[in-house]
Coordinates of C-alpha atoms in Angstrom, one line a residue:
Chain A
M96 CA -17.2 -78.1 -1.1
S97 CA -17.1 -78.5 -4.6
F98 CA -14.0 -79.4 -5.6
K99 CA -13.0 -80.4 -9.6
N100 CA -13.8 -84.0 -10.4
G101 CA -10.5 -86.2 -10.2
T102 CA -9.9 -84.8 -6.9
E103 CA -11.1 -86.6 -4.2
F104 CA -10.8 -86.0 -0.4
T105 CA -10.5 -88.1 2.6
E106 CA -12.6 -87.9 5.9
A107 CA -9.0 -86.8 6.8
S108 CA -8.8 -83.9 4.6
L109 CA -11.5 -82.1 6.6
G110 CA -9.6 -82.1 9.7
H111 CA -6.7 -80.4 7.6
F112 CA -9.0 -78.1 6.3
T113 CA -10.5 -77.1 9.7
R114 CA -6.9 -76.5 10.9
L115 CA -5.7 -74.2 8.0
I116 CA -8.4 -72.2 8.7
D117 CA -8.5 -72.0 12.5
K118 CA -4.7 -70.8 11.5
I119 CA -5.7 -68.0 9.6
S120 CA -7.9 -65.4 11.9
S121 CA -11.3 -67.3 10.5
G122 CA -13.9 -69.2 11.9
L123 CA -16.6 -71.4 10.4
W124 CA -20.2 -71.5 12.0
E125 CA -23.6 -73.5 11.2
Y126 CA -27.2 -72.6 12.5
N127 CA -30.4 -74.9 11.8
A128 CA -33.0 -72.1 12.5
I129 CA -35.4 -75.0 13.4
N130 CA -34.1 -76.9 16.2
K131 CA -31.5 -73.3 16.9
K132 CA -28.7 -75.9 17.0
T133 CA -25.3 -73.7 16.5
T134 CA -21.9 -75.1 16.1
W135 CA -18.9 -72.7 16.1
S136 CA -15.1 -74.1 14.6
N137 CA -12.0 -73.3 17.2
G138 CA -10.9 -70.7 14.9
F139 CA -14.2 -69.0 15.4
Y140 CA -13.4 -68.7 19.6
T141 CA -9.5 -68.0 18.4
M142 CA -10.4 -64.8 15.7
L143 CA -12.0 -63.3 18.6
G144 CA -9.5 -63.9 21.1
Y145 CA -11.0 -66.7 23.3
E146 CA -9.7 -70.0 24.4
V147 CA -12.1 -72.5 22.7
G148 CA -15.9 -73.3 24.6
E149 CA -14.6 -69.8 26.1
L150 CA -18.1 -68.4 25.0
E151 CA -21.2 -69.5 25.0
C152 CA -22.2 -71.0 21.7
T153 CA -25.5 -69.8 20.8
H154 CA -27.1 -67.9 18.1
T155 CA -28.6 -65.0 20.7
N156 CA -25.2 -64.8 22.8
F157 CA -23.3 -64.2 19.0
F158 CA -25.9 -62.0 17.9
E159 CA -26.9 -59.8 20.9
N160 CA -23.6 -59.5 22.6
I161 CA -20.9 -59.8 20.0
L162 CA -22.1 -58.2 16.9
Y163 CA -22.2 -55.0 16.5
Y164 CA -25.9 -53.6 16.9
A165 CA -25.3 -51.2 14.0
D166 CA -24.4 -54.4 11.7
K167 CA -27.2 -56.5 12.6
N168 CA -29.0 -55.6 9.3
A169 CA -25.8 -56.0 7.1
F170 CA -25.0 -59.9 8.8
L171 CA -28.9 -60.9 8.2
K172 CA -28.5 -59.6 4.5
T173 CA -25.8 -62.2 4.1
N174 CA -28.2 -64.6 5.5
T175 CA -31.3 -64.2 3.7
E176 CA -30.0 -63.9 0.2
N177 CA -30.6 -67.4 -2.1
S178 CA -28.0 -69.8 -1.5
T179 CA -27.0 -69.6 -5.4
S180 CA -24.9 -66.6 -4.7
P181 CA -23.9 -65.5 -1.7
V182 CA -23.4 -62.5 -0.5
S183 CA -20.3 -61.2 1.7
S184 CA -20.2 -58.2 4.1
E185 CA -18.3 -56.2 6.3
I186 CA -19.3 -56.5 9.8
R187 CA -17.8 -55.3 13.5
L188 CA -17.2 -58.3 16.0
L189 CA -16.5 -57.5 20.0
T190 CA -13.3 -59.3 20.5
K191 CA -12.2 -60.3 24.0
N192 CA -9.2 -57.7 24.1
G193 CA -9.3 -55.6 21.0
G194 CA -12.7 -54.0 21.4
Y195 CA -14.9 -54.0 18.1
Q196 CA -12.8 -55.4 15.1
W197 CA -13.7 -56.0 11.3
F198 CA -14.6 -59.2 9.9
K199 CA -15.8 -60.3 6.3
S200 CA -18.9 -62.7 6.5
I201 CA -20.0 -64.6 3.9
A202 CA -22.8 -67.3 4.6
Y203 CA -24.9 -70.2 2.5
K204 CA -28.1 -71.4 3.2
S205 CA -28.1 -75.5 3.0
D206 CA -28.7 -77.1 -0.5
S207 CA -31.5 -79.4 0.7
K208 CA -34.5 -77.7 0.8
D209 CA -36.2 -79.8 3.9
T210 CA -33.7 -78.2 6.3
S211 CA -33.4 -74.3 7.3
L212 CA -29.7 -74.9 8.0
Y213 CA -27.2 -71.6 7.5
Y214 CA -23.7 -71.8 7.5
G215 CA -20.8 -69.3 6.9
M216 CA -17.3 -68.2 7.6
L217 CA -16.1 -64.9 9.2
T218 CA -12.5 -63.5 8.6
N219 CA -10.8 -60.9 10.3
I220 CA -10.3 -58.4 7.7
N221 CA -9.4 -55.5 10.2
A222 CA -5.9 -54.2 9.5
D223 CA -7.0 -54.3 6.0
K224 CA -10.1 -52.3 6.6
L225 CA -8.2 -49.5 8.7
T226 CA -5.3 -49.0 6.2
R227 CA -8.3 -48.6 3.2
L228 CA -10.3 -46.1 5.7
N229 CA -7.1 -44.1 6.3
T230 CA -6.6 -44.1 2.4
E231 CA -10.0 -43.0 1.9
R232 CA -9.8 -40.2 4.4
K233 CA -6.3 -39.0 3.3
N234 CA -7.4 -38.4 -0.1
F235 CA -10.4 -37.1 0.8
I236 CA -8.2 -34.7 2.9
D237 CA -5.8 -34.0 0.0
T238 CA -8.5 -33.2 -2.7
E239 CA -10.2 -30.7 -0.3
T240 CA -7.2 -29.2 0.4
G241 CA -6.2 -28.3 -3.3
R242 CA -9.7 -27.4 -3.6
I243 CA -9.8 -25.3 -0.8
A244 CA -6.0 -23.5 -0.8
K245 CA -7.3 -23.1 -4.3
I246 CA -3.7 -25.2 -5.2
G247 CA -2.5 -27.4 -7.2
G248 CA 0.4 -28.8 -9.0
W249 CA 2.4 -29.3 -12.4
E250 CA 4.8 -31.0 -14.4
L251 CA 6.1 -29.9 -17.3
D252 CA 8.0 -32.3 -19.3
V253 CA 11.0 -30.5 -20.6
T254 CA 11.5 -33.1 -24.3
N255 CA 8.2 -32.5 -25.1
R256 CA 7.0 -29.5 -23.9
Q257 CA 3.6 -31.1 -22.7
V258 CA 2.1 -30.0 -19.8
L259 CA 0.7 -32.6 -16.9
L260 CA -1.8 -30.4 -14.6
T261 CA -3.8 -31.5 -11.6
T262 CA -7.8 -31.3 -11.0
D263 CA -7.3 -28.4 -8.8
V264 CA -4.6 -26.8 -11.7
Y265 CA -7.7 -26.9 -14.4
R266 CA -10.2 -26.1 -11.8
I267 CA -8.3 -22.6 -11.5
F268 CA -8.0 -22.5 -15.5
E269 CA -11.4 -23.0 -15.5
L270 CA -11.0 -26.2 -17.7
E271 CA -12.6 -29.1 -18.1
D272 CA -10.3 -32.1 -16.1
G273 CA -7.6 -33.5 -18.6
T274 CA -7.8 -31.4 -21.1
P275 CA -4.4 -32.1 -23.0
I276 CA -2.2 -28.8 -23.0
T277 CA 0.9 -27.6 -24.5
L278 CA 3.0 -25.1 -22.7
D279 CA 2.4 -22.3 -25.0
E280 CA -1.5 -23.0 -24.8
A281 CA -0.6 -23.0 -21.1
I282 CA 1.5 -19.7 -21.5
S283 CA -1.6 -17.8 -23.4
F284 CA -3.6 -17.9 -20.2
F285 CA -1.9 -15.0 -18.6
E286 CA -2.3 -11.4 -19.4
P287 CA -0.4 -10.1 -22.4
N288 CA 2.0 -7.7 -20.0
H289 CA 2.7 -10.7 -17.3
R290 CA 3.2 -13.3 -20.7
S291 CA 7.0 -12.7 -21.1
V292 CA 7.9 -12.9 -17.5
V293 CA 6.3 -16.6 -17.1
A294 CA 7.8 -17.1 -20.6
N295 CA 11.4 -16.0 -19.5
A296 CA 10.7 -17.6 -16.4
V297 CA 10.2 -21.1 -17.5
E298 CA 13.1 -20.6 -20.1
D299 CA 15.6 -19.8 -17.4
A300 CA 14.4 -23.1 -15.4
I301 CA 14.9 -25.1 -18.6
N302 CA 18.2 -23.6 -19.7
L303 CA 19.7 -22.4 -16.3
C304 CA 18.0 -25.0 -13.9
K305 CA 16.8 -22.0 -12.1
S306 CA 14.1 -21.9 -10.0
F307 CA 11.1 -19.1 -9.6
D308 CA 8.1 -17.8 -7.3
I309 CA 6.1 -15.4 -9.4
E310 CA 2.9 -13.9 -9.0
V311 CA 0.8 -13.1 -12.2
L312 CA -2.5 -11.8 -13.9
F313 CA -4.0 -14.7 -15.4
R314 CA -7.4 -15.4 -17.9
T315 CA -9.3 -18.0 -17.3
A316 CA -11.0 -20.1 -19.6
R317 CA -13.9 -18.1 -18.3
N318 CA -12.6 -15.0 -19.3
N319 CA -12.2 -14.7 -15.6
V320 CA -9.1 -12.0 -14.7
I321 CA -7.4 -13.2 -11.6
W322 CA -3.9 -13.0 -9.7
V323 CA -2.1 -16.5 -9.3
R324 CA 1.0 -17.4 -8.2
S325 CA 3.4 -20.6 -10.2
K326 CA 6.2 -21.5 -8.1
C327 CA 8.6 -24.0 -9.7
V328 CA 11.7 -26.3 -9.1
P329 CA 13.4 -27.5 -12.0
I330 CA 14.3 -31.6 -11.9
V331 CA 17.8 -32.4 -13.4
D332 CA 19.2 -35.6 -14.5
D333 CA 22.9 -37.2 -13.9
F334 CA 24.5 -34.5 -16.1
G335 CA 22.8 -32.0 -15.0
H336 CA 20.5 -31.0 -17.5
C337 CA 16.6 -29.7 -16.6
I338 CA 14.3 -32.9 -17.7
L339 CA 11.3 -31.7 -15.6
L340 CA 9.8 -28.6 -14.4
R341 CA 7.5 -29.6 -11.4
G342 CA 5.5 -26.8 -9.3
I343 CA 2.4 -25.5 -8.0
F344 CA 0.0 -23.0 -9.1
Q345 CA -2.5 -21.0 -6.7
N346 CA -5.0 -19.0 -7.0
I347 CA -3.9 -15.9 -5.0
D348 CA -6.7 -13.4 -6.1
A349 CA -8.5 -12.8 -2.6
I350 CA -5.2 -12.2 -1.0
K351 CA -3.5 -10.6 -3.3
K352 CA -6.1 -7.6 -4.2
R353 CA -6.2 -7.5 -0.3
G354 CA -2.8 -6.8 -0.4
L355 CA -2.8 -4.1 -3.3
N356 CA -5.8 -2.5 -1.6
M357 CA -3.4 -2.5 1.4
Q358 CA -0.4 -0.6 -0.5
S359 CA -2.7 1.8 -1.7
S360 CA -3.8 2.4 1.2
I361 CA -0.9 2.7 3.2
N362 CA 0.8 5.0 0.0
M363 CA -2.4 7.5 0.5
L364 CA -1.8 7.8 4.2
D365 CA 1.7 7.9 4.1
D366 CA 0.8 11.0 1.7
K367 CA -1.7 12.5 3.9
N368 CA 0.9 12.0 7.1
K369 CA 3.4 13.5 5.0
R370 CA 0.9 16.6 4.3
L371 CA 0.2 17.3 7.6
Q372 CA 3.5 17.0 8.9
N373 CA 4.6 19.3 6.4
F374 CA 1.5 21.5 7.7
A375 CA 2.1 21.5 10.9
Y376 CA 5.9 22.6 9.8
M377 CA 4.7 25.3 8.1
V378 CA 1.5 26.6 11.0
S379 CA 4.9 26.6 13.4
H380 CA 7.3 28.5 10.8
N381 CA 4.3 31.1 10.9
L382 CA 3.5 31.4 14.3
R383 CA 7.3 31.4 15.2
S384 CA 7.9 34.2 13.3
H385 CA 5.1 36.5 14.2
A386 CA 5.9 35.1 18.0
G387 CA 9.4 36.2 17.2
N388 CA 9.4 39.3 15.9
L389 CA 6.8 40.0 18.4
A390 CA 9.6 39.4 21.1
F391 CA 11.8 41.1 19.3
M392 CA 9.7 44.3 19.3
V393 CA 8.5 44.5 22.8
D394 CA 12.2 44.1 23.4
L395 CA 13.6 47.1 21.3
Y396 CA 10.5 49.1 22.9
E397 CA 11.9 48.4 26.3
N398 CA 16.0 49.8 25.6
D399 CA 14.9 52.0 23.2
L400 CA 14.3 55.5 24.4
T401 CA 14.5 57.4 21.0
E402 CA 12.2 58.6 18.9
D403 CA 11.9 55.4 17.1
R404 CA 9.6 54.0 19.6
D405 CA 6.2 55.0 17.6
E406 CA 8.1 53.4 14.7
I407 CA 8.4 49.7 16.7
F408 CA 4.5 50.0 18.3
G409 CA 3.8 50.3 14.6
H410 CA 5.1 47.2 13.7
I411 CA 4.1 45.6 17.2
K412 CA 0.4 46.3 15.9
T413 CA 1.3 44.5 12.3
I414 CA 2.4 41.7 13.9
S415 CA -1.2 41.5 16.0
G416 CA -2.7 41.6 12.2
S417 CA -0.3 39.2 11.0
L418 CA -1.3 36.7 13.5
S419 CA -4.7 37.4 13.3
A420 CA -4.8 36.7 9.6
T421 CA -3.0 33.6 10.0
M422 CA -5.1 32.2 12.4
S423 CA -8.2 32.7 10.1
H424 CA -6.0 31.0 7.5
L425 CA -5.5 27.8 9.9
D426 CA -9.5 28.1 10.0
E427 CA -9.7 27.6 6.8
V428 CA -8.2 24.8 6.6
V429 CA -9.5 23.2 9.8
R430 CA -12.4 24.1 8.0
I431 CA -12.2 22.4 4.4
Q432 CA -12.4 18.8 6.7
S433 CA -15.7 19.8 8.4
D434 CA -17.4 21.4 5.4
I435 CA -17.4 17.7 3.8
Q436 CA -19.6 16.9 6.2
M437 CA -22.2 19.6 4.2
G438 CA -22.6 17.0 1.8
L439 CA -23.0 16.9 -2.3
K440 CA -25.3 18.9 -4.2
D441 CA -25.9 19.7 -7.9
V442 CA -24.1 22.5 -8.7
K443 CA -23.9 24.5 -12.1
F444 CA -20.3 25.7 -13.2
V445 CA -21.7 28.8 -14.5
D446 CA -23.6 29.8 -11.2
M447 CA -20.4 29.3 -9.6
L448 CA -18.5 31.5 -11.8
T449 CA -21.2 34.1 -11.8
N450 CA -20.9 34.2 -8.1
S451 CA -17.1 34.5 -8.2
M452 CA -17.6 37.4 -10.5
R453 CA -19.5 39.2 -8.2
G454 CA -17.2 39.1 -5.1
L455 CA -14.1 39.9 -7.4
S456 CA -15.6 42.3 -9.6
A457 CA -13.6 45.2 -8.2
N458 CA -10.4 43.3 -8.9
I459 CA -11.5 42.4 -12.7
Q460 CA -12.6 45.7 -13.3
Q461 CA -9.1 47.5 -11.9
S462 CA -7.0 44.9 -13.6
E463 CA -9.4 44.8 -17.3
A464 CA -9.4 41.1 -17.1
V465 CA -11.3 39.0 -19.6
I466 CA -13.1 35.8 -18.7
D467 CA -13.8 33.5 -21.2
A468 CA -15.6 30.7 -20.2
D469 CA -17.0 27.4 -22.0
F470 CA -19.0 25.3 -20.1
S471 CA -21.0 23.6 -22.8
R472 CA -19.6 20.1 -22.5
C473 CA -20.4 19.6 -18.5
Q474 CA -22.7 22.2 -17.1
Q475 CA -23.1 20.5 -13.8
I476 CA -21.8 18.6 -11.2
A477 CA -22.4 17.0 -7.8
Y478 CA -19.7 18.8 -5.2
I479 CA -19.4 21.1 -2.4
P480 CA -20.8 24.3 -3.6
A481 CA -18.5 26.1 -1.0
Y482 CA -15.8 24.2 -2.3
L483 CA -16.4 25.1 -5.8
E484 CA -16.9 28.4 -5.2
S485 CA -13.7 28.8 -3.6
I486 CA -11.9 26.9 -6.4
F487 CA -13.0 29.8 -8.9
H488 CA -12.5 32.8 -5.8
N489 CA -8.7 31.3 -6.0
M490 CA -8.2 30.5 -9.4
I491 CA -9.3 33.8 -10.8
T492 CA -7.4 35.7 -8.0
N493 CA -4.2 34.0 -8.7
A494 CA -4.7 34.7 -12.6
I495 CA -5.3 38.6 -11.9
K496 CA -2.5 38.8 -8.9
Y497 CA 0.3 37.2 -11.1
Q498 CA -0.6 38.8 -14.4
H499 CA 1.6 39.8 -16.7
P500 CA 3.2 43.9 -16.8
K501 CA 2.4 44.1 -20.7
R502 CA -0.6 42.8 -21.2
K503 CA -4.2 42.6 -20.1
P504 CA -5.3 38.8 -18.4
V505 CA -7.2 36.7 -20.2
I506 CA -8.8 33.8 -18.2
V507 CA -10.1 30.9 -20.3
I508 CA -12.1 28.3 -18.0
K509 CA -13.2 25.0 -19.3
S510 CA -15.3 21.7 -17.8
F511 CA -15.4 18.4 -19.6
I512 CA -15.7 15.2 -19.1
E513 CA -12.5 12.4 -20.0
N514 CA -13.0 8.5 -19.0
N515 CA -15.7 8.6 -16.3
K516 CA -13.7 11.8 -14.7
V517 CA -14.9 15.7 -15.0
F518 CA -12.6 17.9 -15.0
L519 CA -12.0 22.0 -14.7
T520 CA -9.3 23.8 -16.3
F521 CA -8.2 27.6 -15.8
Q522 CA -6.0 28.8 -18.3
D523 CA -3.9 32.6 -18.2
N524 CA -1.7 35.0 -20.0
G525 CA 0.4 35.8 -16.9
L526 CA 4.0 35.9 -15.3
G527 CA 4.0 32.3 -15.7
I528 CA 6.4 30.1 -13.1
D529 CA 9.5 28.3 -13.5
L530 CA 8.1 24.5 -12.3
K531 CA 11.6 23.1 -12.8
R532 CA 12.5 25.2 -10.0
H533 CA 9.5 24.9 -7.9
G534 CA 8.1 22.3 -9.0
E535 CA 5.0 21.1 -6.1
D536 CA 5.8 23.7 -3.9
I537 CA 3.5 26.0 -5.6
F538 CA 0.7 24.2 -3.7
G539 CA 2.7 24.6 -0.6
M540 CA 1.4 27.0 2.2
Y541 CA 2.9 29.8 2.8
K542 CA 4.8 29.7 -0.5
T543 CA 5.3 32.6 -2.8
F544 CA 7.5 33.0 -5.9
H545 CA 7.1 36.4 -7.1
Q546 CA 7.8 39.7 -5.2
H547 CA 4.0 40.6 -4.8
K548 CA 2.9 42.7 -2.0
D549 CA -0.4 40.6 -1.8
A550 CA 1.0 37.4 -2.4
K551 CA 0.5 35.1 0.6
G552 CA 0.7 31.7 -0.3
I553 CA -2.3 30.4 0.8
G554 CA -4.8 30.3 -2.1
L555 CA -3.5 27.3 -4.0
F556 CA -2.8 25.5 -0.9
I557 CA -6.5 25.8 0.3
T558 CA -7.4 24.9 -3.2
R559 CA -5.3 21.5 -3.5
N560 CA -6.9 20.6 0.1
Q561 CA -10.1 20.9 -1.1
V562 CA -10.0 19.2 -4.7
E563 CA -8.1 16.4 -2.8
A564 CA -10.7 15.9 0.0
L565 CA -13.2 15.1 -2.5
G566 CA -10.9 12.6 -4.0
G567 CA -9.6 15.0 -6.9
S568 CA -6.5 16.1 -8.0
I569 CA -4.9 19.3 -9.4
N570 CA -1.7 19.9 -11.9
V571 CA -0.1 22.6 -13.5
E572 CA 1.7 23.3 -16.7
S573 CA 3.8 26.6 -16.8
T574 CA 6.0 28.4 -19.1
L575 CA 7.8 31.3 -17.6
N576 CA 6.5 34.7 -19.1
N577 CA 4.0 32.9 -21.1
G578 CA 1.3 32.2 -18.9
T579 CA -0.3 29.3 -16.5
K580 CA -2.5 26.1 -16.9
F581 CA -4.2 24.5 -13.7
T582 CA -6.1 21.4 -14.5
I583 CA -8.5 20.2 -11.8
M584 CA -9.9 16.6 -11.9
L585 CA -13.1 17.0 -9.8
V586 CA -14.5 14.1 -9.4
H587 CA -14.1 10.5 -10.4
F588 CA -17.4 8.6 -11.1
N589 CA -16.2 5.5 -10.0
N590 CA -15.1 6.9 -6.8
N591 CA -18.7 8.1 -6.2
L592 CA -21.0 5.3 -7.0
Chain B
M218 CA 45.4 42.3 18.7
N219 CA 47.2 45.8 18.7
S220 CA 43.8 47.5 17.4
E221 CA 40.3 48.1 18.3
P222 CA 38.1 45.3 16.8
R223 CA 36.7 47.5 14.0
A224 CA 32.9 47.4 13.3
V225 CA 31.5 45.2 10.7
T226 CA 28.7 45.7 8.1
A227 CA 26.1 43.0 8.0
C228 CA 23.9 41.9 4.5
V229 CA 20.5 41.0 5.9
I230 CA 18.4 39.2 2.9
D231 CA 14.8 38.9 4.3
D232 CA 11.5 39.3 2.9
D233 CA 10.1 40.1 6.5
R234 CA 10.3 43.9 6.7
I235 CA 9.6 43.5 10.8
F236 CA 12.3 41.5 11.0
T237 CA 15.0 43.2 9.0
F238 CA 13.9 46.5 11.3
G239 CA 14.4 44.8 14.3
I240 CA 18.1 43.1 13.3
T241 CA 19.2 46.8 12.1
K242 CA 17.9 48.2 15.7
L243 CA 19.7 45.3 17.2
M244 CA 22.8 45.9 15.6
E245 CA 22.5 49.7 16.3
I246 CA 21.8 49.3 20.5
T247 CA 25.1 46.6 20.5
G248 CA 27.2 49.2 18.6
L249 CA 29.5 46.2 16.9
F250 CA 28.1 46.4 13.3
S251 CA 28.3 49.9 11.2
P252 CA 24.9 50.6 9.0
T253 CA 23.5 47.5 7.8
M254 CA 22.6 46.5 3.9
Q255 CA 19.4 45.0 3.5
F256 CA 17.6 42.9 0.5
I257 CA 14.4 41.6 0.5
N258 CA 15.3 38.4 -1.6
G259 CA 18.4 36.4 -2.9
Q260 CA 18.3 37.7 -6.2
E261 CA 18.7 41.5 -5.4
A262 CA 21.4 40.1 -3.3
I263 CA 23.3 38.3 -5.8
N264 CA 22.7 41.5 -8.3
F265 CA 24.1 43.5 -5.7
L266 CA 27.0 40.9 -4.5
S267 CA 27.9 40.4 -7.9
N268 CA 27.9 43.7 -9.8
P269 CA 31.9 44.7 -9.9
E270 CA 31.2 48.2 -9.3
N271 CA 30.2 47.1 -5.3
G272 CA 33.6 45.5 -5.1
D273 CA 34.2 48.2 -2.8
K274 CA 31.1 48.0 -0.6
L275 CA 31.0 44.5 -0.1
P276 CA 29.2 43.1 3.6
D277 CA 31.7 41.2 6.2
V278 CA 28.9 39.1 6.7
I279 CA 25.6 38.0 5.6
F280 CA 22.2 36.4 7.3
V281 CA 20.2 35.3 5.0
D282 CA 16.5 34.0 5.4
I283 CA 15.0 30.2 3.7
N284 CA 11.5 31.3 2.6
M285 CA 11.4 34.2 0.6
P286 CA 9.6 34.8 -3.1
V287 CA 11.8 35.1 -6.4
M288 CA 14.8 33.4 -4.9
N289 CA 14.7 31.9 -1.8
G290 CA 17.3 30.8 0.9
W291 CA 18.8 27.7 -0.9
E292 CA 18.9 29.3 -4.4
F293 CA 20.6 32.1 -3.2
T294 CA 23.3 29.7 -1.2
R295 CA 23.7 28.1 -4.5
S296 CA 23.9 31.3 -6.7
F297 CA 26.4 32.7 -3.8
E298 CA 28.8 29.8 -3.7
E299 CA 29.2 30.5 -7.7
I300 CA 30.3 34.0 -7.2
K301 CA 32.1 33.8 -4.5
P302 CA 35.5 32.9 -6.0
R303 CA 35.2 36.4 -8.0
L304 CA 34.4 38.6 -4.7
G305 CA 38.2 38.7 -3.2
K306 CA 36.8 38.3 0.0
N307 CA 36.3 35.8 2.5
I308 CA 32.5 36.6 3.3
P309 CA 30.7 33.4 6.0
V310 CA 26.6 33.4 5.3
Y311 CA 24.4 32.9 8.2
M312 CA 21.2 31.1 7.6
V313 CA 18.3 33.1 9.9
S314 CA 14.7 31.2 9.8
S315 CA 12.0 30.0 12.2
S316 CA 11.9 26.9 10.6
V317 CA 11.9 24.0 13.1
D318 CA 11.7 21.4 10.1
L319 CA 14.9 19.3 11.0
N320 CA 15.6 18.6 7.5
D321 CA 16.3 22.5 7.2
I322 CA 18.2 22.8 10.0
Q323 CA 20.3 19.7 8.9
R324 CA 20.4 20.7 5.3
A325 CA 21.8 24.2 6.7
K326 CA 24.5 22.6 9.1
I327 CA 26.1 20.2 6.6
N328 CA 26.2 23.1 3.9
P329 CA 29.9 24.3 3.2
T330 CA 28.9 27.1 2.5
L331 CA 27.1 28.2 5.4
K332 CA 28.5 28.7 8.6
D333 CA 25.8 27.9 10.8
Y334 CA 21.7 28.1 11.5
I335 CA 20.4 30.3 13.7
M336 CA 16.7 30.2 14.4
K337 CA 14.6 33.1 14.9
P338 CA 14.3 35.4 17.1
I339 CA 17.8 36.2 17.3
N340 CA 19.5 38.2 20.1
T341 CA 22.6 40.1 21.2
T342 CA 24.5 37.4 22.4
H343 CA 24.1 35.7 18.8
L344 CA 25.3 38.6 17.1
T345 CA 28.3 39.5 20.2
N346 CA 29.4 35.8 19.5
I347 CA 29.1 36.3 15.4
F348 CA 31.0 39.8 16.0
N349 CA 33.8 38.0 18.1
S350 CA 34.4 35.1 15.7
L351 CA 34.4 37.6 12.7
N352 CA 37.3 39.9 14.1
G353 CA 39.0 36.4 15.1
D354 CA 38.9 35.4 11.0
I355 CA 39.8 39.3 10.6
E356 CA 43.0 39.0 12.3
M357 CA 43.9 35.4 11.5
V358 CA 43.8 36.6 7.5
Q359 CA 45.8 39.7 8.7
Y360 CA 48.8 37.6 9.9
N361 CA 48.7 35.2 7.2

């Protein structure tokens, strides 16, 4: 023992010290490596939960039965190091009733050179060690949770407008941890059209003590655009003024995009469902009216014995013809879906036009229609040939059918590419249609608007279904008595790649 | 109640010529209706009804289809509502269609201009009921 000069201890002092050490769950030991003599203090027994003398006081007993096997090296290390700078280590010892517990071990080699005497002290540090281990684990879980959930916390000091971010928030910003950042700088990370949402929410939180929870687009320091969620609670002082905003910041990109995708799928399904329902109504309406008329005529035929019977039978024949026509229209609609499997082929617009014009040559000649086509800006497209031909056929037929009585039909057809989309337009100088009155109905099945003997209300319905089946869309602009222009978006490149 | 119920004149607005033929024939058979007037769309009917020269030829009842080119049943109902006050005669309008669309049926039922919605095919029972209710109305108008 090395006490400073001027402090002398008596023999009795040694006894005092030993007694003190005995009371603090610590034990002293001595070991002679040559004659294997081992000595333990009373505290050595009690710290392990035993009565004094209850254990066999040998080096072997300690080493083989009390010391945890995996900690043997740690313990030996404290003994073999040189005496001037003793090494401490943490080891586990088997206690009588409490299983293995953590102890701190310090050992010295005797100063005198001729003896191989070792001595040391063991102290129970189990409670401390366990607390330390728990804290470490908790910290690990905390930081891991934030990292895995991509969520962190932030604070805004209202007085100096400085923002404090946790490591996880810096990770979401893709900024180096600890970079100082002001409120305005933080807001500039949000996408331009979302900045005002964030700025207003923050101002309202500061001035009106309103909490917020927003989902907005964010551009990270490395230029990645992601969806984030920022939730905030204002902290107020005794006077009700907001002094601090505290909140969480989370990268919700994956989940948000999934949600948005889902929403657009739902809208699409909704749309399809509505159209299907409409289609069912149309079919039912059409078949019903034929069936109703048929029953009507049969009834009359039975009750009427006059000369009108021939006329009634004539109507029955007409109904039979109409039923067949309706069935073939239905076949056509159903075929749109099955034709999709035929696959896309590169087709030239000019070939499709030539084919359609050949099929319609009688109508074109009779009406003296002029067709002016310009496919120079986009000559061909990967499409289902049958659809494209049908589109040309229906559009030209439509333009001729609803021509203006006072002028010859002129049909201008153009193809072009804009914003990665292929467009095809058909413009005529015909009767036109009042879109305010009929609007979307013009693409409906069996919807007719002009008193025309050939109006069946099936052409535009089929065209729209073909175009939409391949992911396109069809739009119409029209002025009454001036003409109609159909703009068909055939293909969106991004959809097809 | 003292006189024989008199025959009523019906106006049929429908682009389906077979239906118009059928209903006319049916009316003849029942013997309750005098010759009908027919129009192939709403516009033609409105043109006729709104012409003051036809004031003495107005029908007693109108049957109108929904789906027609140029002016459909709904548009006719709206136009008819406008000219109605000038007609000097209360003409009930029935909507007659093959539509099973509940929206159409509901819309017709709540429309105050429309007396009722009749789903095709129309039969003698329909016509007799309508005839009876019409005569009731006419007599009530006469006594008040």
